């Protein structure tokens, strides 16, 4: 739970989302995600016109952190993909449990 009295009266995780939307706290997140999606769309059109050569999921961010050896780079990309999938699966489990039980997370 978030600290502060205004966050303690929320019954469960799904209600917390609705309260955050009502209070306007989610608007900056929507703006950031919208900006990233517009950048993604721009890259899609540039790739369609053959102006930009990139791999799927490559947004030209963070390449300096990848290993320089091709085999290690391939291994790191696979690890990143698998960890992202695991995180999405875990989050979907949290949301499903919150919807089924009506309790806050963590559920103990």
Coordinates of C-alpha atoms in Angstrom, one line a residue:
X1 CA 0.0 0.0 0.0
X2 CA 1.0 3.6 -0.6
X3 CA 1.6 5.6 2.6
X4 CA -0.8 8.3 3.5
X5 CA -4.3 8.5 4.9
X6 CA -6.0 9.1 1.5
X7 CA -4.7 5.7 0.2
X8 CA -5.6 3.6 3.3
X9 CA -9.3 3.7 2.8
X10 CA -9.2 1.8 -0.5
X11 CA -10.7 -1.7 -0.3
X12 CA -8.7 -3.5 -2.9
X13 CA -6.3 -3.2 -5.8
X14 CA -8.9 -2.6 -8.5
X15 CA -10.6 0.1 -6.5
X16 CA -7.2 1.7 -6.0
X17 CA -6.8 2.0 -9.7
X18 CA -10.2 3.7 -10.0
X19 CA -9.4 6.1 -7.2
X20 CA -6.1 7.0 -8.8
X21 CA -7.9 7.8 -12.1
X22 CA -10.5 9.9 -10.3
X23 CA -7.8 11.9 -8.5
X24 CA -5.9 12.5 -11.7
X25 CA -2.7 10.7 -10.7
X26 CA -2.9 8.5 -13.7
X27 CA -2.8 11.3 -16.3
X28 CA 1.0 11.6 -16.4
X29 CA 1.2 7.9 -17.0
X30 CA -1.2 8.1 -19.8
X31 CA 0.8 11.0 -21.3
X32 CA 4.1 9.1 -21.0
X33 CA 2.6 5.9 -22.6
X34 CA 1.0 8.0 -25.3
X35 CA 4.3 9.6 -26.1
X36 CA 6.0 6.3 -26.4
X37 CA 3.3 4.9 -28.6
X38 CA 3.5 7.9 -30.9
X39 CA 7.3 7.3 -31.2
X40 CA 6.6 3.6 -31.9
X41 CA 4.1 4.6 -34.6
X42 CA 6.7 7.0 -36.2
X43 CA 9.3 4.2 -36.2
X44 CA 6.7 1.9 -37.8
X45 CA 6.1 4.3 -40.7
X46 CA 9.8 5.0 -41.1
X47 CA 10.5 1.2 -41.3
X48 CA 7.6 0.8 -43.7
X49 CA 9.2 3.3 -46.1
X50 CA 12.6 1.6 -45.7
X51 CA 14.1 4.7 -44.1
X52 CA 15.0 3.0 -40.9
X53 CA 16.5 -0.5 -40.6
X54 CA 15.7 -2.0 -37.2
X55 CA 14.8 -5.3 -35.5
X56 CA 11.3 -5.9 -34.0
X57 CA 11.1 -4.3 -30.6
X58 CA 14.2 -2.2 -31.2
X59 CA 13.4 1.4 -30.2
X60 CA 17.1 2.5 -30.4
X61 CA 17.2 2.9 -26.6
X62 CA 19.8 1.2 -24.3
X63 CA 22.0 -0.4 -26.9
X64 CA 25.1 0.9 -25.2
X65 CA 24.3 -1.5 -22.2
X66 CA 24.4 -4.6 -24.4
X67 CA 27.5 -6.7 -24.5
X68 CA 29.7 -6.2 -27.6
X69 CA 30.1 -9.8 -28.5
X70 CA 27.3 -11.0 -30.8
X71 CA 26.7 -14.3 -28.8
X72 CA 26.5 -12.5 -25.5
X73 CA 24.2 -9.8 -27.0
X74 CA 21.9 -12.5 -28.3
X75 CA 21.8 -14.2 -24.9
X76 CA 21.1 -10.9 -23.1
X77 CA 18.2 -10.1 -25.5
X78 CA 16.7 -13.5 -24.8
X79 CA 17.0 -13.0 -21.1
X80 CA 15.4 -9.6 -21.4
X81 CA 12.5 -11.0 -23.4
X82 CA 11.9 -13.9 -21.0
X83 CA 12.0 -11.6 -17.9
X84 CA 9.5 -9.2 -19.6
X85 CA 7.2 -12.1 -20.2
X86 CA 7.5 -13.4 -16.7
X87 CA 6.8 -9.9 -15.3
X88 CA 3.6 -9.6 -17.5
X89 CA 2.5 -13.0 -16.3
X90 CA 3.1 -12.2 -12.7
X91 CA 1.2 -8.9 -13.0
X92 CA -1.8 -10.6 -14.6
X93 CA -1.8 -13.0 -11.7
X94 CA -1.9 -10.2 -9.2
X95 CA -4.8 -8.5 -11.1
X96 CA -6.7 -11.7 -11.4
X97 CA -6.3 -12.5 -7.7
X98 CA -7.5 -9.0 -6.8
X99 CA -10.6 -9.4 -9.0
X100 CA -11.4 -12.9 -7.6
X101 CA -10.8 -12.3 -3.9
X102 CA -11.5 -8.6 -3.6
X103 CA -8.5 -8.2 -1.4
X104 CA -5.5 -6.0 -1.6
X105 CA -2.1 -7.1 -2.7
X106 CA -0.2 -8.8 -1.1
X107 CA -2.9 -11.3 -0.3
X108 CA -1.7 -12.4 3.1

